Coordinates of C-alpha atoms in Angstrom, one line a residue:
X1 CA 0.0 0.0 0.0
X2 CA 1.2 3.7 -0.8
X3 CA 2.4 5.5 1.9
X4 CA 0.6 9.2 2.3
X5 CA 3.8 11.2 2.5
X6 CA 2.7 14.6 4.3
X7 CA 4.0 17.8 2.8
X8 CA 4.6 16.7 -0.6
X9 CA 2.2 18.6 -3.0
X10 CA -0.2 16.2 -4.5
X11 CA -0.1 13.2 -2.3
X12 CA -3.6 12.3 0.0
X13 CA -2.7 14.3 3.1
X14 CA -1.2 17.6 1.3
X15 CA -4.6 17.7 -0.9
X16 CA -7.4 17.7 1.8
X17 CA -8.3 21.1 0.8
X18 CA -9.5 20.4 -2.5
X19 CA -12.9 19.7 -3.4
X20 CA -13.9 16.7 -5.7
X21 CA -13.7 16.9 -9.3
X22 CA -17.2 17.8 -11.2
X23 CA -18.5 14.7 -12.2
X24 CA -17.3 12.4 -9.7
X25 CA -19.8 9.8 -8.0
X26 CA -20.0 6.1 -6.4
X27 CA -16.9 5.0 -4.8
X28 CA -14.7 7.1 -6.6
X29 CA -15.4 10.5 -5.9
X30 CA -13.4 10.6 -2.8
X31 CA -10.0 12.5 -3.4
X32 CA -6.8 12.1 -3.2
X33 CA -6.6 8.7 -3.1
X34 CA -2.7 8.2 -4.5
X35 CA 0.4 10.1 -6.1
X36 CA -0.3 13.1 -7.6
X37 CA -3.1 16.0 -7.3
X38 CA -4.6 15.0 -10.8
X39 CA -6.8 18.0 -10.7
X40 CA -4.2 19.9 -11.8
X41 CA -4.3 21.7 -15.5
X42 CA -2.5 20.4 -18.5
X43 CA -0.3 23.7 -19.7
X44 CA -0.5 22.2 -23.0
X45 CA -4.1 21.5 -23.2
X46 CA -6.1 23.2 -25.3
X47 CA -8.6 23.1 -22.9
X48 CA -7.0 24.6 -20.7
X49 CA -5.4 27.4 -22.3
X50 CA -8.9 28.2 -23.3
X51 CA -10.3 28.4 -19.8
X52 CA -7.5 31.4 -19.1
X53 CA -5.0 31.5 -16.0
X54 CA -6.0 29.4 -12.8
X55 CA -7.6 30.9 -9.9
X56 CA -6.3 31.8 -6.4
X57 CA -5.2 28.4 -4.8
X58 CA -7.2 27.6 -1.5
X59 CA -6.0 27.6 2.0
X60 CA -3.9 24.8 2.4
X61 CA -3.4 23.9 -1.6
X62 CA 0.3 24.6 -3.1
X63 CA 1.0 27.1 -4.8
X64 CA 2.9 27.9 -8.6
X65 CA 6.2 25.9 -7.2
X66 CA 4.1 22.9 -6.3
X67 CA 1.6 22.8 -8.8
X68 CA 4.1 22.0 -11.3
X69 CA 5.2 18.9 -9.6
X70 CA 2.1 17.5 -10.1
X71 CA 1.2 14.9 -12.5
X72 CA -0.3 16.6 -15.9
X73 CA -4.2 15.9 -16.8
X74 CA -3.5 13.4 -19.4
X75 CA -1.4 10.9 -16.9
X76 CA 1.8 11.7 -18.3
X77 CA 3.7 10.9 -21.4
X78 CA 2.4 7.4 -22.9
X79 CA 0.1 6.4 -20.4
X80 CA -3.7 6.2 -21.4
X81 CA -6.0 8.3 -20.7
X82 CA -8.0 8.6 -17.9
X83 CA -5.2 5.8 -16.0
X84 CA -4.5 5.8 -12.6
X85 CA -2.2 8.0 -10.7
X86 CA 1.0 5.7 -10.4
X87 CA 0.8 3.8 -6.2
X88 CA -3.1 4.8 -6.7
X89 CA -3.9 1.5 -7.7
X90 CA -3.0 -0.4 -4.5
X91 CA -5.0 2.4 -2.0
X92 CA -8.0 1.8 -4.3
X93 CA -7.9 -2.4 -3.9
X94 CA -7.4 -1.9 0.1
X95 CA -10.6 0.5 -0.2
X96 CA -8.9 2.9 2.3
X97 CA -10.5 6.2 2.8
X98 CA -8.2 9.2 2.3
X99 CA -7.6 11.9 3.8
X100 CA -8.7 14.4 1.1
X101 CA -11.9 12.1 0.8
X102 CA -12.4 13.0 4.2
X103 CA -12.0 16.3 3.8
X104 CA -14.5 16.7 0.9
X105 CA -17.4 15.3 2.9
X106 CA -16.7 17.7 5.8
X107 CA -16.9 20.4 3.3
X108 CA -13.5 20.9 2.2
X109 CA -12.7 24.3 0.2
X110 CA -12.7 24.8 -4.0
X111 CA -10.5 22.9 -6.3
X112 CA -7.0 24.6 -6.1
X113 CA -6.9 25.7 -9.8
X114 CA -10.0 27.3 -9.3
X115 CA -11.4 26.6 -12.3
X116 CA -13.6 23.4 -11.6
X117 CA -17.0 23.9 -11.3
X118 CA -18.9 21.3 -9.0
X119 CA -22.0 19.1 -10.1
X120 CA -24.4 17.9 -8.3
X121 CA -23.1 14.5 -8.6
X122 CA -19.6 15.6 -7.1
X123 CA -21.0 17.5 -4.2
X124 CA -23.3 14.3 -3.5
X125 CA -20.5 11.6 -4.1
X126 CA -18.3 12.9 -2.5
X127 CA -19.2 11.9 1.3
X128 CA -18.3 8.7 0.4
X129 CA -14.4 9.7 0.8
X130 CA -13.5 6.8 -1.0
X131 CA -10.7 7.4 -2.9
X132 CA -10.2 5.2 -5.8
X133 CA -10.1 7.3 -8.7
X134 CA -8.6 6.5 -12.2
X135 CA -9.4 9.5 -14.0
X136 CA -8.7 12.8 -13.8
X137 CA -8.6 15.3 -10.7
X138 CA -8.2 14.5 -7.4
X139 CA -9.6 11.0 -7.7
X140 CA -12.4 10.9 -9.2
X141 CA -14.0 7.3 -10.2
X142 CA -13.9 6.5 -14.1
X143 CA -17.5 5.2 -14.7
X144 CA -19.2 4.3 -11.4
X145 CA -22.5 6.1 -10.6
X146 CA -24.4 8.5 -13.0
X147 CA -20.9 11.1 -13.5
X148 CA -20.5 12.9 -16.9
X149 CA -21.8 11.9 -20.0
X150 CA -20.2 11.3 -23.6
X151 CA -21.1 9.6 -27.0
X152 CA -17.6 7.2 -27.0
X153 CA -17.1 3.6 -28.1
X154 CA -17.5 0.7 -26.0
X155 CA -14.6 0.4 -23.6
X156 CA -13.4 4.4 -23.8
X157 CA -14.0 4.7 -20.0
X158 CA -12.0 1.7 -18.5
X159 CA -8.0 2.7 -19.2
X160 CA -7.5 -1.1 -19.3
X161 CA -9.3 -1.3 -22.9
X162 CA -7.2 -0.4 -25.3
X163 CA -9.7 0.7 -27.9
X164 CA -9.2 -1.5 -31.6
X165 CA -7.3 1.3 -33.7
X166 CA -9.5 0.2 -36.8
X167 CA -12.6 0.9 -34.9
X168 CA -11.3 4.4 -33.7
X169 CA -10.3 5.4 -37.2
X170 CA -13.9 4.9 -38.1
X171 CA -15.3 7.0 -35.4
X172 CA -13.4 9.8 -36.4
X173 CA -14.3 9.7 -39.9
X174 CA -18.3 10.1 -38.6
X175 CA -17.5 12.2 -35.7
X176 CA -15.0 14.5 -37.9
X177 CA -12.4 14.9 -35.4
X178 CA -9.9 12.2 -32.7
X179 CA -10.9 12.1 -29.3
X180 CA -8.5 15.1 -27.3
X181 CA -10.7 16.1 -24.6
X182 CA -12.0 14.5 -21.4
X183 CA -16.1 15.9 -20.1
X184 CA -14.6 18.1 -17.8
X185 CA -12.1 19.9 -20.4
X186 CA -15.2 20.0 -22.9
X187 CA -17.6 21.7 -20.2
X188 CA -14.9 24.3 -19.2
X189 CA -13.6 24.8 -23.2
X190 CA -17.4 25.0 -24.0
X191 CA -17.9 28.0 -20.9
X192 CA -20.8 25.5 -19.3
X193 CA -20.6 24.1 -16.3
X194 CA -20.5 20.8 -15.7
X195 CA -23.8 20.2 -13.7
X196 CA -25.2 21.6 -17.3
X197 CA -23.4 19.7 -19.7
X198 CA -23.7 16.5 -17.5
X199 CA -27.5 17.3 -17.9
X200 CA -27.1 17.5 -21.8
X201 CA -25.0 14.7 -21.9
X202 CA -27.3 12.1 -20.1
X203 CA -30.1 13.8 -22.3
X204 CA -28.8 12.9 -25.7
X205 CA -28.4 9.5 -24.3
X206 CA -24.6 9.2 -24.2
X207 CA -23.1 6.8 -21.7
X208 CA -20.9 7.9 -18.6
X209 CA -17.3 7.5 -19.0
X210 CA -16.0 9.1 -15.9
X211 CA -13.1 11.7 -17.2
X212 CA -11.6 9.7 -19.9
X213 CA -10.2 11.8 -22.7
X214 CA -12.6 10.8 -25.4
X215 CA -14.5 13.4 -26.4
X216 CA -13.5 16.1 -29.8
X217 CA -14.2 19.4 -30.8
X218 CA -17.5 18.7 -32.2
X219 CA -18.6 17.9 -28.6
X220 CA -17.4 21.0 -27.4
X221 CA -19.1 23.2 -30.4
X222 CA -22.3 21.4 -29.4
X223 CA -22.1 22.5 -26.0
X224 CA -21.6 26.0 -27.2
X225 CA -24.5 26.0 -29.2
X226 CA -27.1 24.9 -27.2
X227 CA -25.5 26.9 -23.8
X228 CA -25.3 29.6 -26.5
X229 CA -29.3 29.1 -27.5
X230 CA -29.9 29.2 -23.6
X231 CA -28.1 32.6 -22.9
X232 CA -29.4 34.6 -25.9
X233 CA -32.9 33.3 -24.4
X234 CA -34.5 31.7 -26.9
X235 CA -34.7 28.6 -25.2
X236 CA -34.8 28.1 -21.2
X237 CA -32.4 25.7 -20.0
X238 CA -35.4 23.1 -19.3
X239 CA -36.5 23.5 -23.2
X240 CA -32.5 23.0 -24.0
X241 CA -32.6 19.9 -22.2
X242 CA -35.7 18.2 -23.7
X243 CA -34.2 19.3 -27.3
X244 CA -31.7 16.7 -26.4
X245 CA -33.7 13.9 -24.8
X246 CA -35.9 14.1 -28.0
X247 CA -33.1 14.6 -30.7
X248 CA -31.0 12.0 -28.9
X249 CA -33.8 9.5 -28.3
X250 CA -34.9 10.2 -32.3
X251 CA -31.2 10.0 -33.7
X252 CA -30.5 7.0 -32.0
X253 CA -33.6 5.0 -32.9
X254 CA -32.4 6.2 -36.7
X255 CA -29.0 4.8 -36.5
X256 CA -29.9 2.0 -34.6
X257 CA -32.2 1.1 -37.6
X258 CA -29.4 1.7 -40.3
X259 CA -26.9 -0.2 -38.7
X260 CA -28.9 -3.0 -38.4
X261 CA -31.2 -2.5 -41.5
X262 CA -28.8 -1.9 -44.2
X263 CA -24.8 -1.3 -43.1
X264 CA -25.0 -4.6 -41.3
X265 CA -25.9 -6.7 -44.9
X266 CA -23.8 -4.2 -46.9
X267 CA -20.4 -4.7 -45.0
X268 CA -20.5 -8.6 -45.2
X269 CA -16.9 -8.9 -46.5
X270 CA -17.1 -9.8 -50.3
X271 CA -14.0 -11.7 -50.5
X272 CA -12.5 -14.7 -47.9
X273 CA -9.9 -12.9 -45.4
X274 CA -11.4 -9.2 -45.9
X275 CA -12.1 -8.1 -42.6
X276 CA -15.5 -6.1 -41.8
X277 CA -13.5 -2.9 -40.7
X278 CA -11.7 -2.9 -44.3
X279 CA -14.6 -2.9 -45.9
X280 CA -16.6 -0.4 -43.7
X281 CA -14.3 2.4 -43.9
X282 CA -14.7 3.4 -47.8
X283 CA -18.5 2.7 -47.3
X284 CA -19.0 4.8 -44.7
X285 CA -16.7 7.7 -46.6
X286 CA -19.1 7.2 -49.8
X287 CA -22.6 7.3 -47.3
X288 CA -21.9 9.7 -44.6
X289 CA -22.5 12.9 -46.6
X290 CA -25.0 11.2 -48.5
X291 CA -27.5 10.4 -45.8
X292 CA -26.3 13.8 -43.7
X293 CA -27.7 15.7 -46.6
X294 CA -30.9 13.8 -46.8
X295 CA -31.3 13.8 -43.0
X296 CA -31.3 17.5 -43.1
X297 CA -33.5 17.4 -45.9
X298 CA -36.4 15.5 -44.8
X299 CA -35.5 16.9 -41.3
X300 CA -36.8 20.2 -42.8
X301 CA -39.9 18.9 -44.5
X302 CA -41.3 17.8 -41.2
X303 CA -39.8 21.1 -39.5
X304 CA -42.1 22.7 -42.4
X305 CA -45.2 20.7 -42.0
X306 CA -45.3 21.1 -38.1
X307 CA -44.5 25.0 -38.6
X308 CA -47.6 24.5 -41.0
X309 CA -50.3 23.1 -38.0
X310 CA -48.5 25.7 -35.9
X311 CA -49.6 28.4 -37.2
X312 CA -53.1 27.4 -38.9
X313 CA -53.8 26.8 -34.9
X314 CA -56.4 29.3 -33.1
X315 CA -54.2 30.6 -30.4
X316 CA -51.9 29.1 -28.1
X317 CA -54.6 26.4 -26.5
X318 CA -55.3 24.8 -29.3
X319 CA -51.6 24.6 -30.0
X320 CA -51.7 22.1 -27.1
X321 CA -54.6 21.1 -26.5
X322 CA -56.0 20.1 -29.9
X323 CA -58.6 18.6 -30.9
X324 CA -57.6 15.5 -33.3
X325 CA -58.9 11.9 -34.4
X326 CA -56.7 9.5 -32.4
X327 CA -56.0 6.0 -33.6
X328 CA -54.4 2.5 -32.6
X329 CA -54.3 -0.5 -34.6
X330 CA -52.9 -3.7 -33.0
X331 CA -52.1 -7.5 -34.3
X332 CA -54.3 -9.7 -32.9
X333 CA -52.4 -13.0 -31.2
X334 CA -48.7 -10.9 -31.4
X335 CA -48.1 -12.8 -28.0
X336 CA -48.8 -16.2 -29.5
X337 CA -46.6 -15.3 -32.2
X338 CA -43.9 -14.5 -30.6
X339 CA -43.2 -18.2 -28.8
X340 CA -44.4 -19.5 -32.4
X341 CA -41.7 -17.9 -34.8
X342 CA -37.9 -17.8 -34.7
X343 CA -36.4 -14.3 -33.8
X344 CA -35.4 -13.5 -37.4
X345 CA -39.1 -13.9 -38.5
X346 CA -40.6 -12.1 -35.7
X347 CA -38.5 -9.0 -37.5
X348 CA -39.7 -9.7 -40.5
X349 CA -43.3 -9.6 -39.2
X350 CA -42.7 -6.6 -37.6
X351 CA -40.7 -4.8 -40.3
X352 CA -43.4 -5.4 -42.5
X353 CA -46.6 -4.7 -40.5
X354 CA -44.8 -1.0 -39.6
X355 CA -43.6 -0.2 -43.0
X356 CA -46.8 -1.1 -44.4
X357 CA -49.3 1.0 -41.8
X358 CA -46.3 4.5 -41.7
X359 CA -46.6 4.3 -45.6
X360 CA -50.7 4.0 -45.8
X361 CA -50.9 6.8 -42.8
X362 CA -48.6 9.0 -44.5
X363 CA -50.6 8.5 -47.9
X364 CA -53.8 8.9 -46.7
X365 CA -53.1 12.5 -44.7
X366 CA -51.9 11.1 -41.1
X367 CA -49.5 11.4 -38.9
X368 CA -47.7 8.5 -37.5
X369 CA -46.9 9.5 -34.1
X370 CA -45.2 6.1 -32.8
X371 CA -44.8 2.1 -33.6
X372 CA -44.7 0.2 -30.9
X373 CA -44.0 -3.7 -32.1
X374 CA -47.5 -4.7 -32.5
X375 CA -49.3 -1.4 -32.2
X376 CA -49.0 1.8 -34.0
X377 CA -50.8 5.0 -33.0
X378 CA -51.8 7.5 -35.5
X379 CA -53.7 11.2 -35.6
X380 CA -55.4 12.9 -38.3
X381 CA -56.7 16.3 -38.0
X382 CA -60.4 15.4 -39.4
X383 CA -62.5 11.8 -38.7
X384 CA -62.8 11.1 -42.2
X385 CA -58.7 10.8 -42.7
X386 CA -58.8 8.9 -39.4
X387 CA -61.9 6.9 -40.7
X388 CA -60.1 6.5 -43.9
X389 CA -57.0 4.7 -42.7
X390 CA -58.3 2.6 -39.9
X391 CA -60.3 1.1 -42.7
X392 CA -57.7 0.7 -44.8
X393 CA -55.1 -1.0 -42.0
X394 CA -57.9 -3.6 -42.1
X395 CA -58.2 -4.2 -45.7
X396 CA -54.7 -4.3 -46.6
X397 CA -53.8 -6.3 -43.7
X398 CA -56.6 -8.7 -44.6
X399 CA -55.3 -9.1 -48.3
X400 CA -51.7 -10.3 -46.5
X401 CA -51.4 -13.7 -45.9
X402 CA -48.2 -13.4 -43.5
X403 CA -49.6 -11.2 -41.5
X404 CA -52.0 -11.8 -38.5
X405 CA -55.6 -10.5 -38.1
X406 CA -55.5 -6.1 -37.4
X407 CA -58.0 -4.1 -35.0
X408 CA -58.4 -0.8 -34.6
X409 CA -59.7 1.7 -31.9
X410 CA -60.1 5.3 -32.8
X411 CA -61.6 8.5 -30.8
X412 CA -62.2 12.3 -31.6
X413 CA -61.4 14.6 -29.0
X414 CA -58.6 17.5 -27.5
X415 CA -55.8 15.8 -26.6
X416 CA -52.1 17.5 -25.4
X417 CA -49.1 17.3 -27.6
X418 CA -45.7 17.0 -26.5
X419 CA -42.6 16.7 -27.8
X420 CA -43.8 14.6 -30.3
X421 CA -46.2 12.6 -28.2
X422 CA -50.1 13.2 -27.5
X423 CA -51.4 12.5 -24.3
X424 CA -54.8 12.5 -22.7
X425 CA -58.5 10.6 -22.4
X426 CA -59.1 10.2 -25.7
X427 CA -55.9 8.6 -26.3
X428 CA -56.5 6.1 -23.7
X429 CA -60.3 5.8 -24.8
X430 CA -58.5 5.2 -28.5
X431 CA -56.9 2.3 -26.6
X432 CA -59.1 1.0 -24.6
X433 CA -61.6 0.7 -27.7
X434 CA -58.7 -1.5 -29.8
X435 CA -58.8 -4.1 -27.1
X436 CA -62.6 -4.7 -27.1
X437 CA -62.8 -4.6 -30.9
X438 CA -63.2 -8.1 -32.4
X439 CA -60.2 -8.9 -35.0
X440 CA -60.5 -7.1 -38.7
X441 CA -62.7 -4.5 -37.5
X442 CA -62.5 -0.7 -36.6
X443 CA -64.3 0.4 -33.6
X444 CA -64.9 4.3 -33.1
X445 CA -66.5 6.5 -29.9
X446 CA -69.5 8.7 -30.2
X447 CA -67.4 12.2 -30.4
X448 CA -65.4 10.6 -33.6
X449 CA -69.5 9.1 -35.2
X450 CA -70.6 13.0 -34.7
X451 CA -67.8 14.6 -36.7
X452 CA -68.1 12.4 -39.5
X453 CA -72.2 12.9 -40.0
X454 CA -71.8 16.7 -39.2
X455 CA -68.8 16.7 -42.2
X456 CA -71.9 14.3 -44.3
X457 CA -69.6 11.3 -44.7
X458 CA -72.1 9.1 -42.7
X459 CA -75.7 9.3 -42.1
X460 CA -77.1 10.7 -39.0
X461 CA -79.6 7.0 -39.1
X462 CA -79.3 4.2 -41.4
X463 CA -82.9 3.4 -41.0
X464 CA -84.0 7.2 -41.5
X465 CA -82.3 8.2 -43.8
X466 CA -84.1 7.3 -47.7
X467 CA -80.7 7.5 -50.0
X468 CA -77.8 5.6 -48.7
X469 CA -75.5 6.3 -51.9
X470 CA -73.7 9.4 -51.3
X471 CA -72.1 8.7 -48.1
X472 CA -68.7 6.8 -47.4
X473 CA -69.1 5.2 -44.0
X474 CA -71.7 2.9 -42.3
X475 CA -72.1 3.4 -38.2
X476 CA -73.7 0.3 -36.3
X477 CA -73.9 1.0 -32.8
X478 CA -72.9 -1.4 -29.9
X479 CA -73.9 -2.6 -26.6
X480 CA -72.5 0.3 -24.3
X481 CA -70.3 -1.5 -21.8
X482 CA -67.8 0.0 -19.3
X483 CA -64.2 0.6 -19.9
X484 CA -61.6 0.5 -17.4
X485 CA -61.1 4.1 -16.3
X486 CA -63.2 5.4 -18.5
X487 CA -66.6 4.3 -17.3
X488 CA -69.4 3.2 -19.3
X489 CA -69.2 4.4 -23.2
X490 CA -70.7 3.2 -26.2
X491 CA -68.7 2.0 -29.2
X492 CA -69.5 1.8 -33.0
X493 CA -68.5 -0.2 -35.2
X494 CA -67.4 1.4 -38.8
X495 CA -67.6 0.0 -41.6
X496 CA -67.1 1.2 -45.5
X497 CA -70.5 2.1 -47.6
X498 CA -71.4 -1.1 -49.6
X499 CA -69.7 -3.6 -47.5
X500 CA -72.5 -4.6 -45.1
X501 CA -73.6 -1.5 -44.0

């Protein structure tokens, strides 16, 4: 075990002043925890020279002299990034508390460079005073706990893992840049602090890496942007955050999909003893641009078209709160299914059934709002476009012999949009009329029945009314029966004009 050597700049006892690095949670946010105060700045950093001249040290801290003793941000030439602080490793295995860990917990002063700006994370891991920290500052813990975020390759945050150099050449042809910077240096070359960008981070979905040194310029640019989008307040640091969460959660269902979908058939290699890798690279060259430009594109066309039902809105209510058809259509028997086929077919099955119901949506004037397996849900702005496509989902369904039987549920009412999402009672009575319907039919609540014989597509009575012809839709009403959380309501059950109706 290292021995704490008091008085020597760096080492557990000399650094109890500090506070914990930003970022740092679990058992490795004590700090201290080993040779050398980690937290101190790289003079050759980028980073760094960016953030301007250190602060004031803090009572206790050394000063110029000693800082310099310490070990650089980057571990020192040729070791990894993010690696332990050399005699750190065998205080970490023993699990000994340090002193500096202590310190932190009672409330020890700022970071001696002054330029580390605490997180929540930090200020809350911290009591643990445990200092076995492999990245860098005083200590902090690489990857345990929910510390700063980044978008890096499998492995980036453990120093053991050297990452394959094939692999890493790829990245930085999609990512435009090598990995130079750890979080922290991003946050503080960005100007944000890291409580924000950690917050950011976990929004866009990237996984904690502790402090390794993975992250590039394009990271740091986005920080700027959106921190820049939050001070010239045009977005609130709340709205800044869900722009993330719903770009991230979009972008990575997209490449999740193209991976799979189409580079994972293309890069099969084409002749015996080519690897995968050498024949990814030049693909990925020839596509990247390629599918950036038509992400952008189509990006813009839905930008457009929700600008469009923006501003047709009323006021700012019905911007919300709309009032919308609402439908769900779901396979019949998916469960049954799913212990019946093999994996690969069950894909198949539900490639197919979601590719054919977004295609006849979009043709037919709706919305698809999300595909769920089984289920899609869909709005339209009128009840004949809903009518119109729930009938449709049957029919083609019906003509498909791969595919099981199709039911759908669809309601007329205001429901509240949100990020992307609509919410409400008449999406759950939508639901809830799906389930009851029996398979290949289309089952519809009386708000949905009103709209479409006010707008003359159905007839206000089959039995009243003398001329049948000109209207597109048949309504036969149902038993009324109660509806879990919904009470009693009283379904009807649509059909097309001429097809038993």
């Amino acid at each position: 075990m290292t021995v704490d050597e008091p008085g020597v700049p760096g080492r557990g006892a000399a650094s109890a002043g500090s506070a914990p690095v930003p970022g740092a949670t679990g058992a490795g946010a004590g700090t201290g925890a080993g040779d050398g105060d980690r937290g101190a700045p790289d003079a050759a950093d980028p980073a760094d020279a960016a953030a301007g001249p250190p602060g004031d040290p803090a009572p206790g801290d050394p000063g110029d002299g000693a800082a310099a003793e310490a070990v650089p941000a980057d571990g020192g030439p040729g070791d990894p990034a993010g690696a332990p602080p050399a005699g750190g490793a065998d205080a970490s295995a023993a699990g000994a508390p340090s002193a500096a860990g202590a310190a932190s917990a009672a409330g020890a002063g700022p970071a001696p460079q002054g330029d580390a700006e605490p997180s929540a994370d930090a200020g809350s891991a911290a009591s643990s005073g445990i200092g076995t920290g492999t990245g860098i500052g005083t200590g902090t813990g690489s990857s345990a706990g929910d510390g700063p975020a980044g978008p890096f390759a499998e492995g980036a945050g453990d120093p053991d893992d050297e990452p394959d150099p094939s692999a890493l050449r790829i990245e930085e042809l999609i990512l435009g840049s090598e990995r130079q910077y750890t979080p922290f240096q991003a946050a503080r070359a960005a100007g944000v602090s890291m409580e924000l960008a950690s917050r950011f981070w976990r929004a866009m979905g990237f996984a904690d890496v502790g402090q390794a040194r993975a992250l590039t310029e394009a990271d740091v640019l986005a920080l700027r942007r959106l921190s820049g989008l939050v001070e010239a307040g045009l977005l609130s640091e709340t709205m800044a955050v869900q722009v993330a969460r719903s770009t991230g959660q979009t972008t990575a269902r997209l490449a999740d999909w193209q991976i799979d979908s189409f580079l994972m058939g293309l890069t099969e290699p084409p002749e015996p003893g080519m690897t995968r890798n050498e024949v990814t690279f030049p693909l990925v060259q020839l596509l990247l641009p390629e599918l950036e430009e038509f992400l952008v594109y189509v990006w813009r066309r839905q930008l457009a078209a929700a600008t469009g039902r923006v501003v047709q809105a009323q006021d700012d209510e019905e911007m919300v709160n709309r009032r919308q058809a609402i439908g769900f259509a779901d396979l019949v028997g998916f469960t049954r299914l799913t212990r019946r086929l093999e994996d690969e077919e069950l894909g198949e099955l539900v490639e197919a059934f979601e590719t054919t119901s977004a295609d006849l949506v979009a043709a037919h004037g709706g919305r698809l709002i999300k595909a769920l397996g089984d289920e899609i849900l869909y709005v339209a702005e009128d009840a004949g476009t809903a009518a119109e496509i729930g009938l449709r989902l049957i029919e083609t369904m019906a003509n498909d012999a791969t595919m099981p039987e199709l039911r759908v549920g669809i309601a007329f009412g205001t429901m509240t949009t949100r990020m992307g999402d609509v919410f409400g009672n008449t999406v759950n009575l939508a639901s809830r009329l799906t389930s009851i319907a029996p398979k290949d039919t289309v089952l519809v609540d009386g708000a949905l029945r009103a709209e479409l014989t006010a707008s003359g597509a159905a007839p206000e009575s089959e039995k009243e009314s003398e001329d049948l012809s000109g209207y597109r839709f048949a309504l036969q009403p149902l038993y009324q029966r109660p509806v879990r959380g919904l009470g009693v309501v009283e379904p009807w059950l649509l059909r097309r004009r001429g097809t038993g109706g």
